[in-house]
Amino acid sequence: MAVERTLIIVKPDGVQRGLTGAILSRFEQRGLKIVGMKYMQVSRELAEKHYEVHREKPFFAGLVEYLTMGPVVAIALEGHNAIEASRNTIGATKPQTAAPGSLRGDFALDINRNLVHGSDSVENGQLEVSNFFSEAELITRTAADDAYLA
Ligand code: UDP
Ligand code: MG
């Protein structure tokens, strides 16, 4: 089984609405392990880099505004099948179609304020984690429940 890394971002609306803990707990309960975490203001430069693939989209400017409108909590998570599992925990991009039980399905209403980011491929997971964290900020550890999660 594949151990993967994903970058989760509690977007500014999630932080302002006091949902950081609720969001983090869903991932922790799922069995994903924190390897990096910080409360930070995303710069315009980092936001543009993070959403580079969307640069030509009509929503790009608004998206950069959104990610930089207030502080976020960036979390690097590691675990078996971390990418697919976390994408499913987050739910569909459009919150109004996201399944109940998913974060967006339970806590969000509109695509412009969809609460949380999660990497969409193993390759992007590695890349996005390294855009937000230095090597020294990423700390791996063995956990007591490792043997019960795979
Ligand atoms: N987004 C938007 N309008 C759109 C599509 C996307 O505002 O029509 C925003 C939304 O915040 C989304 C982000 O751009 O989370 C990145 O889009 P993507 O398709 O990668 O969705 P995600 O991977 O976040 O589900
Ligand atoms: Mg995406």
Short mmCIF file of C-alpha atoms and ligand atoms in Angstrom, two decimals:
data_model
loop_
_atom_site.label_atom_id
_atom_site.label_comp_id
_atom_site.label_asym_id
_atom_site.label_seq_id
_atom_site.Cartn_x
_atom_site.Cartn_y
_atom_site.Cartn_z
CA MET A 1 0.00 0.00 0.00
CA ALA A 2 1.16 3.49 -0.85
CA VAL A 3 2.08 6.05 1.79
CA GLU A 4 1.25 9.42 0.25
CA ARG A 5 1.46 13.05 1.28
CA THR A 6 -1.17 15.72 0.78
CA LEU A 7 -1.36 19.43 1.47
CA ILE A 8 -4.54 20.41 3.26
CA ILE A 9 -5.34 24.10 3.65
CA VAL A 10 -8.06 25.35 5.97
CA LYS A 11 -8.94 28.35 3.81
CA PRO A 12 -9.58 31.81 5.32
CA ASP A 13 -13.35 31.21 5.64
CA GLY A 14 -12.69 28.03 7.63
CA VAL A 15 -10.33 29.83 10.00
CA GLN A 16 -12.68 32.83 10.44
CA ARG A 17 -15.68 30.57 11.07
CA GLY A 18 -13.84 28.70 13.81
CA LEU A 19 -13.88 25.41 11.92
CA THR A 20 -10.13 24.65 12.00
CA GLY A 21 -10.46 22.10 14.78
CA ALA A 22 -13.52 20.40 13.27
CA ILE A 23 -11.76 20.11 9.91
CA LEU A 24 -8.51 18.83 11.38
CA SER A 25 -10.30 16.25 13.51
CA ARG A 26 -11.95 14.64 10.45
CA PHE A 27 -8.55 13.96 8.92
CA GLU A 28 -7.02 12.82 12.22
CA GLN A 29 -9.91 10.48 12.89
CA ARG A 30 -9.56 9.03 9.41
CA GLY A 31 -6.04 7.98 10.39
CA LEU A 32 -3.99 10.52 8.48
CA LYS A 33 -0.89 11.64 10.34
CA ILE A 34 0.19 15.27 10.75
CA VAL A 35 3.73 15.80 9.47
CA GLY A 36 3.60 19.61 9.28
CA MET A 37 1.22 22.34 10.38
CA LYS A 38 1.24 26.13 10.50
CA TYR A 39 -1.05 29.13 10.94
CA MET A 40 0.03 31.62 8.29
CA GLN A 41 -0.84 34.46 5.97
CA VAL A 42 -0.45 33.26 2.37
CA SER A 43 1.32 35.82 0.18
CA ARG A 44 -0.04 36.72 -3.24
CA GLU A 45 3.07 35.12 -4.74
CA LEU A 46 2.52 31.81 -2.95
CA ALA A 47 -1.22 31.83 -3.76
CA GLU A 48 -0.48 32.34 -7.45
CA LYS A 49 2.10 29.55 -7.39
CA HIS A 50 -0.22 27.20 -5.54
CA TYR A 51 -3.04 27.78 -8.06
CA GLU A 52 -0.76 28.05 -11.11
CA VAL A 53 -2.80 25.46 -13.09
CA HIS A 54 -5.83 27.76 -12.82
CA ARG A 55 -4.02 30.90 -13.99
CA GLU A 56 -6.01 31.20 -17.23
CA LYS A 57 -9.39 30.50 -15.63
CA PRO A 58 -11.93 33.32 -15.22
CA PHE A 59 -12.07 32.70 -11.46
CA PHE A 60 -8.28 32.96 -10.94
CA ALA A 61 -8.14 36.55 -9.65
CA GLY A 62 -11.00 35.92 -7.22
CA LEU A 63 -9.39 32.68 -6.11
CA VAL A 64 -6.09 34.40 -5.25
CA GLU A 65 -8.07 37.09 -3.38
CA TYR A 66 -9.91 34.36 -1.48
CA LEU A 67 -6.80 32.44 -0.40
CA THR A 68 -5.09 35.65 0.77
CA MET A 69 -8.06 37.40 2.43
CA GLY A 70 -7.03 36.24 5.91
CA PRO A 71 -4.86 33.67 7.65
CA VAL A 72 -5.05 29.96 6.81
CA VAL A 73 -3.92 26.78 8.52
CA ALA A 74 -1.71 24.68 6.25
CA ILE A 75 -1.40 21.01 7.17
CA ALA A 76 0.82 18.36 5.60
CA LEU A 77 -0.68 14.92 6.10
CA GLU A 78 0.72 11.49 5.45
CA GLY A 79 -0.92 8.11 5.21
CA HIS A 80 -1.99 5.20 3.07
CA ASN A 81 -3.98 6.46 0.08
CA ALA A 82 -3.85 9.96 1.58
CA ILE A 83 -4.75 11.73 -1.68
CA GLU A 84 -7.93 9.86 -2.58
CA ALA A 85 -9.04 9.48 1.03
CA SER A 86 -8.63 13.19 1.83
CA ARG A 87 -10.31 14.30 -1.41
CA ASN A 88 -13.32 12.20 -0.44
CA THR A 89 -13.33 13.59 3.10
CA ILE A 90 -13.29 17.11 1.60
CA GLY A 91 -16.09 16.44 -0.90
CA ALA A 92 -16.94 17.87 -4.33
CA THR A 93 -15.59 21.27 -5.37
CA LYS A 94 -19.15 22.66 -5.52
CA PRO A 95 -20.36 22.43 -1.92
CA GLN A 96 -24.02 22.31 -2.94
CA THR A 97 -23.33 18.96 -4.61
CA ALA A 98 -20.88 17.63 -2.02
CA ALA A 99 -22.05 14.51 -0.20
CA PRO A 100 -23.39 14.91 3.33
CA GLY A 101 -20.68 13.71 5.69
CA SER A 102 -17.96 15.35 3.65
CA LEU A 103 -16.49 18.62 4.96
CA ARG A 104 -17.90 20.72 2.14
CA GLY A 105 -21.19 18.79 2.29
CA ASP A 106 -21.55 19.52 5.98
CA PHE A 107 -20.02 22.99 6.36
CA ALA A 108 -20.14 24.92 3.07
CA LEU A 109 -22.62 26.28 0.53
CA ASP A 110 -20.79 28.02 -2.31
CA ILE A 111 -17.83 27.31 -4.59
CA ASN A 112 -16.33 30.72 -3.80
CA ARG A 113 -16.08 29.79 -0.13
CA ASN A 114 -15.52 26.06 -0.15
CA LEU A 115 -13.55 25.90 3.07
CA VAL A 116 -10.68 23.56 2.41
CA HIS A 117 -8.03 22.60 -0.13
CA GLY A 118 -6.60 19.13 -0.67
CA SER A 119 -4.01 18.00 -3.22
CA ASP A 120 -5.43 16.07 -6.17
CA SER A 121 -2.55 13.72 -7.11
CA VAL A 122 0.49 12.10 -5.52
CA GLU A 123 2.75 14.34 -7.60
CA ASN A 124 0.87 17.52 -6.64
CA GLY A 125 0.82 16.43 -3.01
CA GLN A 126 4.63 16.33 -2.93
CA LEU A 127 4.93 19.60 -4.83
CA GLU A 128 2.36 21.55 -2.78
CA VAL A 129 3.76 20.32 0.56
CA SER A 130 7.21 21.51 -0.50
CA ASN A 131 5.77 24.90 -1.57
CA PHE A 132 4.37 25.46 1.93
CA PHE A 133 6.90 23.72 4.19
CA SER A 134 10.67 23.53 4.42
CA GLU A 135 12.22 20.11 5.02
CA ALA A 136 12.95 21.11 8.63
CA GLU A 137 9.25 21.82 9.21
CA LEU A 138 8.22 18.31 8.18
CA ILE A 139 8.57 15.86 11.04
CA THR A 140 7.76 12.19 10.61
CA ARG A 141 7.19 9.83 13.49
CA THR A 142 6.04 6.30 14.07
CA ALA A 143 2.67 6.20 15.81
CA ALA A 144 1.18 3.61 18.12
CA ASP A 145 -1.73 2.98 15.77
CA ASP A 146 0.32 2.59 12.56
CA ALA A 147 -0.04 -1.18 12.64
CA TYR A 148 -3.83 -0.88 12.88
CA LEU A 149 -4.25 1.44 9.88
CA ALA A 150 -2.79 -0.80 7.18
N1 UDP B 1 -13.03 27.65 -7.98
C1 UDP B 1 -13.90 28.69 -8.20
N2 UDP B 1 -14.76 28.62 -9.28
C2 UDP B 1 -14.78 27.55 -10.12
C3 UDP B 1 -13.88 26.49 -9.88
C4 UDP B 1 -13.02 26.57 -8.80
O1 UDP B 1 -13.93 29.67 -7.46
O2 UDP B 1 -15.59 27.53 -11.07
C5 UDP B 1 -12.10 27.73 -6.85
C6 UDP B 1 -12.53 26.92 -5.62
O3 UDP B 1 -12.10 27.62 -4.45
C7 UDP B 1 -11.73 25.64 -5.79
C8 UDP B 1 -10.42 26.20 -6.37
O4 UDP B 1 -10.83 27.23 -7.26
O5 UDP B 1 -11.55 24.98 -4.56
C9 UDP B 1 -9.57 25.21 -7.12
O6 UDP B 1 -10.37 24.56 -8.10
P1 UDP B 1 -10.27 23.00 -8.29
O7 UDP B 1 -11.05 22.64 -9.52
O8 UDP B 1 -8.84 22.58 -8.24
O9 UDP B 1 -11.09 22.44 -7.04
P2 UDP B 1 -10.65 21.63 -5.73
O10 UDP B 1 -9.43 20.82 -6.09
O11 UDP B 1 -10.38 22.66 -4.65
O12 UDP B 1 -11.85 20.80 -5.38
MG MG B 2 -7.69 21.34 -7.04
#
